mmCIF file of C-alpha atoms in Angstrom:
data_model
loop_
_atom_site.group_PDB
_atom_site.id
_atom_site.type_symbol
_atom_site.label_atom_id
_atom_site.label_comp_id
_atom_site.label_asym_id
_atom_site.label_seq_id
_atom_site.Cartn_x
_atom_site.Cartn_y
_atom_site.Cartn_z
ATOM 1 C CA MET A 838 9.499 -10.756 -29.112
ATOM 2 C CA LEU A 839 10.329 -10.959 -25.405
ATOM 3 C CA LYS A 840 13.461 -8.789 -25.849
ATOM 4 C CA THR A 841 11.368 -6.144 -27.529
ATOM 5 C CA LEU A 842 8.756 -6.234 -24.748
ATOM 6 C CA GLU A 843 11.488 -5.985 -22.122
ATOM 7 C CA LYS A 844 12.977 -2.946 -23.857
ATOM 8 C CA LEU A 845 9.555 -1.391 -24.113
ATOM 9 C CA LEU A 846 8.934 -1.919 -20.389
ATOM 10 C CA ARG A 847 12.335 -0.599 -19.452
ATOM 11 C CA TRP A 848 11.948 2.529 -21.603
ATOM 12 C CA SER A 849 8.378 3.204 -20.459
ATOM 13 C CA THR A 850 7.583 2.171 -16.941
ATOM 14 C CA GLY A 851 11.213 1.772 -15.815
ATOM 15 C CA LEU A 852 12.268 5.195 -17.094
ATOM 16 C CA MET A 853 9.165 6.766 -15.613
ATOM 17 C CA ALA A 854 9.849 5.241 -12.203
ATOM 18 C CA ALA A 855 13.515 6.246 -12.407
ATOM 19 C CA MET A 856 12.666 9.863 -13.311
ATOM 20 C CA ALA A 857 10.138 10.004 -10.486
ATOM 21 C CA LEU A 858 12.705 8.718 -7.997
ATOM 22 C CA PHE A 859 15.270 11.220 -9.284
ATOM 23 C CA ALA A 860 12.691 14.021 -8.866
ATOM 24 C CA ILE A 861 12.041 12.856 -5.259
ATOM 25 C CA MET A 862 15.755 12.970 -4.570
ATOM 26 C CA TRP A 863 16.088 16.559 -5.840
ATOM 27 C CA LEU A 864 12.847 17.653 -4.232
ATOM 28 C CA THR A 865 14.038 16.330 -0.874
ATOM 29 C CA LEU A 866 17.488 17.831 -1.240
ATOM 30 C CA VAL A 867 16.189 21.287 -2.131
ATOM 31 C CA ASP A 868 13.486 21.117 0.528
ATOM 32 C CA VAL A 869 15.912 20.166 3.294
ATOM 33 C CA ILE A 870 18.473 22.806 2.232
ATOM 34 C CA GLY A 871 15.719 25.393 2.099
ATOM 35 C CA ARG A 872 14.437 24.372 5.516
ATOM 36 C CA LYS A 873 17.890 24.295 7.174
ATOM 37 C CA PHE A 874 19.569 27.333 5.631
ATOM 38 C CA LEU A 875 16.755 29.586 4.443
ATOM 39 C CA ASN A 876 14.137 28.716 7.054
ATOM 40 C CA ASN A 877 11.702 28.092 4.209
ATOM 41 C CA SER A 878 10.665 24.738 2.746
ATOM 42 C CA ILE A 879 9.055 23.987 -0.597
ATOM 43 C CA PRO A 880 5.311 24.445 -0.361
ATOM 44 C CA GLY A 881 3.474 21.167 -1.017
ATOM 45 C CA SER A 882 6.642 19.085 -1.069
ATOM 46 C CA LEU A 883 4.940 16.342 0.913
ATOM 47 C CA GLU A 884 2.080 16.054 -1.599
ATOM 48 C CA MET A 885 4.517 16.078 -4.516
ATOM 49 C CA THR A 886 6.582 13.361 -2.810
ATOM 50 C CA GLU A 887 3.462 11.248 -2.265
ATOM 51 C CA VAL A 888 2.456 11.494 -5.963
ATOM 52 C CA LEU A 889 5.934 10.745 -7.129
ATOM 53 C CA MET A 890 6.155 7.733 -4.779
ATOM 54 C CA VAL A 891 2.971 6.371 -6.442
ATOM 55 C CA ILE A 892 4.742 6.633 -9.799
ATOM 56 C CA VAL A 893 7.878 4.965 -8.425
ATOM 57 C CA ILE A 894 6.034 2.064 -6.801
ATOM 58 C CA PHE A 895 3.470 1.370 -9.511
ATOM 59 C CA GLY A 896 5.890 2.141 -12.336
ATOM 60 C CA ALA A 897 8.343 -0.493 -11.038
ATOM 61 C CA LEU A 898 5.654 -3.237 -10.690
ATOM 62 C CA PRO A 899 5.645 -4.316 -14.381
ATOM 63 C CA LEU A 900 9.470 -4.630 -14.389
ATOM 64 C CA VAL A 901 9.517 -6.471 -11.043
ATOM 65 C CA SER A 902 6.983 -8.906 -12.467
ATOM 66 C CA TRP A 903 8.855 -9.198 -15.778
ATOM 67 C CA ARG A 904 12.089 -10.124 -13.939
ATOM 68 C CA SER A 905 10.296 -12.337 -11.379
ATOM 69 C CA GLU A 906 11.756 -10.295 -8.591
ATOM 70 C CA HIS A 907 8.693 -10.468 -6.296
ATOM 71 C CA VAL A 908 9.089 -11.779 -2.760
ATOM 72 C CA VAL A 909 9.009 -15.569 -3.068
ATOM 73 C CA PHE A 910 8.168 -18.202 -0.497
ATOM 74 C CA ASP A 911 10.281 -21.148 -1.631
ATOM 75 C CA SER A 912 10.663 -23.183 1.530
ATOM 76 C CA LEU A 913 8.604 -26.036 0.086
ATOM 77 C CA ASP A 914 10.222 -26.011 -3.365
ATOM 78 C CA PRO A 915 12.609 -28.903 -2.605
ATOM 79 C CA PHE A 916 9.515 -31.084 -1.970
ATOM 80 C CA VAL A 917 7.749 -30.160 -5.225
ATOM 81 C CA PRO A 918 8.468 -32.662 -8.032
ATOM 82 C CA VAL A 919 10.210 -31.321 -11.105
ATOM 83 C CA TRP A 920 7.317 -32.292 -13.386
ATOM 84 C CA LEU A 921 4.969 -30.083 -11.296
ATOM 85 C CA LYS A 922 7.149 -26.926 -11.264
ATOM 86 C CA GLY A 923 6.079 -25.744 -14.766
ATOM 87 C CA LEU A 924 2.407 -26.141 -13.862
ATOM 88 C CA GLN A 925 2.994 -24.459 -10.467
ATOM 89 C CA THR A 926 4.650 -21.506 -12.249
ATOM 90 C CA SER A 927 1.791 -21.154 -14.720
ATOM 91 C CA ILE A 928 -0.819 -21.266 -11.919
ATOM 92 C CA VAL A 929 1.079 -18.650 -9.876
ATOM 93 C CA HIS A 930 1.282 -16.350 -12.935
ATOM 94 C CA LEU A 931 -2.413 -16.864 -13.598
ATOM 95 C CA ILE A 932 -3.315 -15.980 -9.998
ATOM 96 C CA CYS A 933 -1.017 -12.948 -10.080
ATOM 97 C CA ALA A 934 -2.609 -11.771 -13.408
ATOM 98 C CA GLY A 935 -6.066 -12.128 -11.862
ATOM 99 C CA VAL A 936 -5.129 -10.292 -8.709
ATOM 100 C CA PHE A 937 -3.390 -7.420 -10.540
ATOM 101 C CA GLY A 938 -6.232 -7.212 -13.024
ATOM 102 C CA PHE A 939 -8.744 -7.071 -10.182
ATOM 103 C CA LEU A 940 -6.749 -4.353 -8.448
ATOM 104 C CA ALA A 941 -6.542 -2.406 -11.702
ATOM 105 C CA ARG A 942 -10.305 -2.562 -12.022
ATOM 106 C CA LEU A 943 -10.799 -1.422 -8.390
ATOM 107 C CA ILE A 944 -8.394 1.513 -8.823
ATOM 108 C CA LEU A 945 -10.058 2.456 -12.107
ATOM 109 C CA MET A 946 -13.416 2.567 -10.417
ATOM 110 C CA ARG A 947 -11.925 4.742 -7.662
ATOM 111 C CA ALA A 948 -10.300 7.002 -10.234
ATOM 112 C CA ASP A 949 -13.653 7.477 -11.949
ATOM 113 C CA ARG A 950 -15.168 8.394 -8.604
ATOM 114 C CA PHE A 951 -12.350 10.827 -7.910
ATOM 115 C CA ALA A 952 -13.044 12.495 -11.273
ATOM 116 C CA GLU A 953 -16.777 12.541 -10.701
ATOM 117 C CA TYR A 954 -16.472 14.178 -7.280
ATOM 118 C CA GLY A 955 -13.539 16.457 -8.311
ATOM 119 C CA ASP A 956 -11.306 15.175 -5.527
ATOM 120 C CA ILE A 957 -8.056 17.133 -5.144
ATOM 121 C CA THR A 958 -5.055 17.199 -2.811
ATOM 122 C CA VAL A 959 -5.323 19.462 0.191
ATOM 123 C CA TYR A 960 -2.454 21.878 -0.294
ATOM 124 C CA LEU A 961 -1.528 21.988 -4.011
ATOM 125 C CA GLN A 962 -5.121 21.304 -5.237
ATOM 126 C CA LEU A 963 -3.869 18.620 -7.643
ATOM 127 C CA PRO A 964 -6.646 16.389 -9.066
ATOM 128 C CA LEU A 965 -6.441 12.843 -7.772
ATOM 129 C CA ALA A 966 -8.113 11.104 -10.699
ATOM 130 C CA PRO A 967 -5.131 11.235 -13.114
ATOM 131 C CA VAL A 968 -2.880 9.712 -10.453
ATOM 132 C CA ALA A 969 -5.324 6.897 -9.890
ATOM 133 C CA TRP A 970 -5.714 6.335 -13.659
ATOM 134 C CA VAL A 971 -1.939 6.010 -13.954
ATOM 135 C CA MET A 972 -1.989 3.486 -11.109
ATOM 136 C CA ALA A 973 -4.729 1.485 -12.824
ATOM 137 C CA VAL A 974 -2.902 1.458 -16.177
ATOM 138 C CA LEU A 975 0.348 0.266 -14.527
ATOM 139 C CA LEU A 976 -1.507 -2.437 -12.592
ATOM 140 C CA ALA A 977 -3.108 -3.582 -15.866
ATOM 141 C CA ILE A 978 0.303 -3.703 -17.540
ATOM 142 C CA THR A 979 1.563 -5.804 -14.621
ATOM 143 C CA ALA A 980 -1.429 -8.162 -15.028
ATOM 144 C CA ALA A 981 -0.660 -8.444 -18.773
ATOM 145 C CA VAL A 982 2.964 -9.349 -17.983
ATOM 146 C CA HIS A 983 1.833 -12.194 -15.699
ATOM 147 C CA LEU A 984 -0.778 -13.316 -18.197
ATOM 148 C CA LEU A 985 1.898 -13.448 -20.944
ATOM 149 C CA PHE A 986 4.015 -15.707 -18.736
ATOM 150 C CA VAL A 987 1.113 -18.126 -18.299
ATOM 151 C CA PHE A 988 1.355 -18.957 -21.956
ATOM 152 C CA VAL A 989 4.971 -18.050 -22.931
ATOM 153 C CA ARG A 990 7.995 -19.374 -21.089
ATOM 154 C CA PRO A 991 10.789 -16.879 -20.858
ATOM 155 C CA PRO A 992 13.961 -18.061 -22.582
ATOM 156 C CA PRO A 993 16.779 -19.399 -20.389
ATOM 157 C CA GLY A 994 18.716 -16.096 -20.736
ATOM 158 C CA HIS A 995 15.744 -14.105 -19.461
ATOM 159 C CA VAL A 996 16.369 -12.306 -16.130
ATOM 160 C CA GLY A 997 13.500 -13.999 -14.346
ATOM 161 C CA ALA A 998 13.716 -17.381 -16.022
ATOM 162 C CA GLN A 999 14.362 -20.403 -13.789
ATOM 163 C CA GLU A 1000 15.228 -23.851 -14.955
ATOM 164 C CA PRO A 1001 12.703 -26.470 -13.850
ATOM 165 C CA GLY A 1002 14.028 -28.107 -10.717
ATOM 166 C CA ALA A 1003 16.486 -25.336 -9.901
ATOM 167 C CA VAL A 1004 16.734 -24.587 -6.201
ATOM 168 C CA THR A 1005 17.057 -20.911 -5.389
#
């Protein structure tokens, strides 16, 4: 089951983030070439880059959580008893699930407000609500990943799995 979920995350959020990053790369390349050699940049390239960066950052969050690649403060780990490490991991995942779920709810409320007021970007006149809805969905997926790891331990071969008592 975990392998299937990992494949699903890689082919959905991971591919979306990768494609957005690739689009940013080409957008920047063409914009710089146009600015340097043709004295003309791509109209709205900054806004497009900002929207694509949202997709890159929030699209990568579920995979980062899945692989346990978040920034970790582990200076006190040598002092935590082995028997407590499993409970500590579950509590951390529960807190992360709560925080990401709370953030998803806040962004969803903001997206609804954007839709209600008809907020748009300044130059390209792109609606902001769909971008915020995508952010909220990706935050909710990240919360679900952490909630899954509260109850299910990843197998030892899993990318983010750590053996109890292992010092990193």
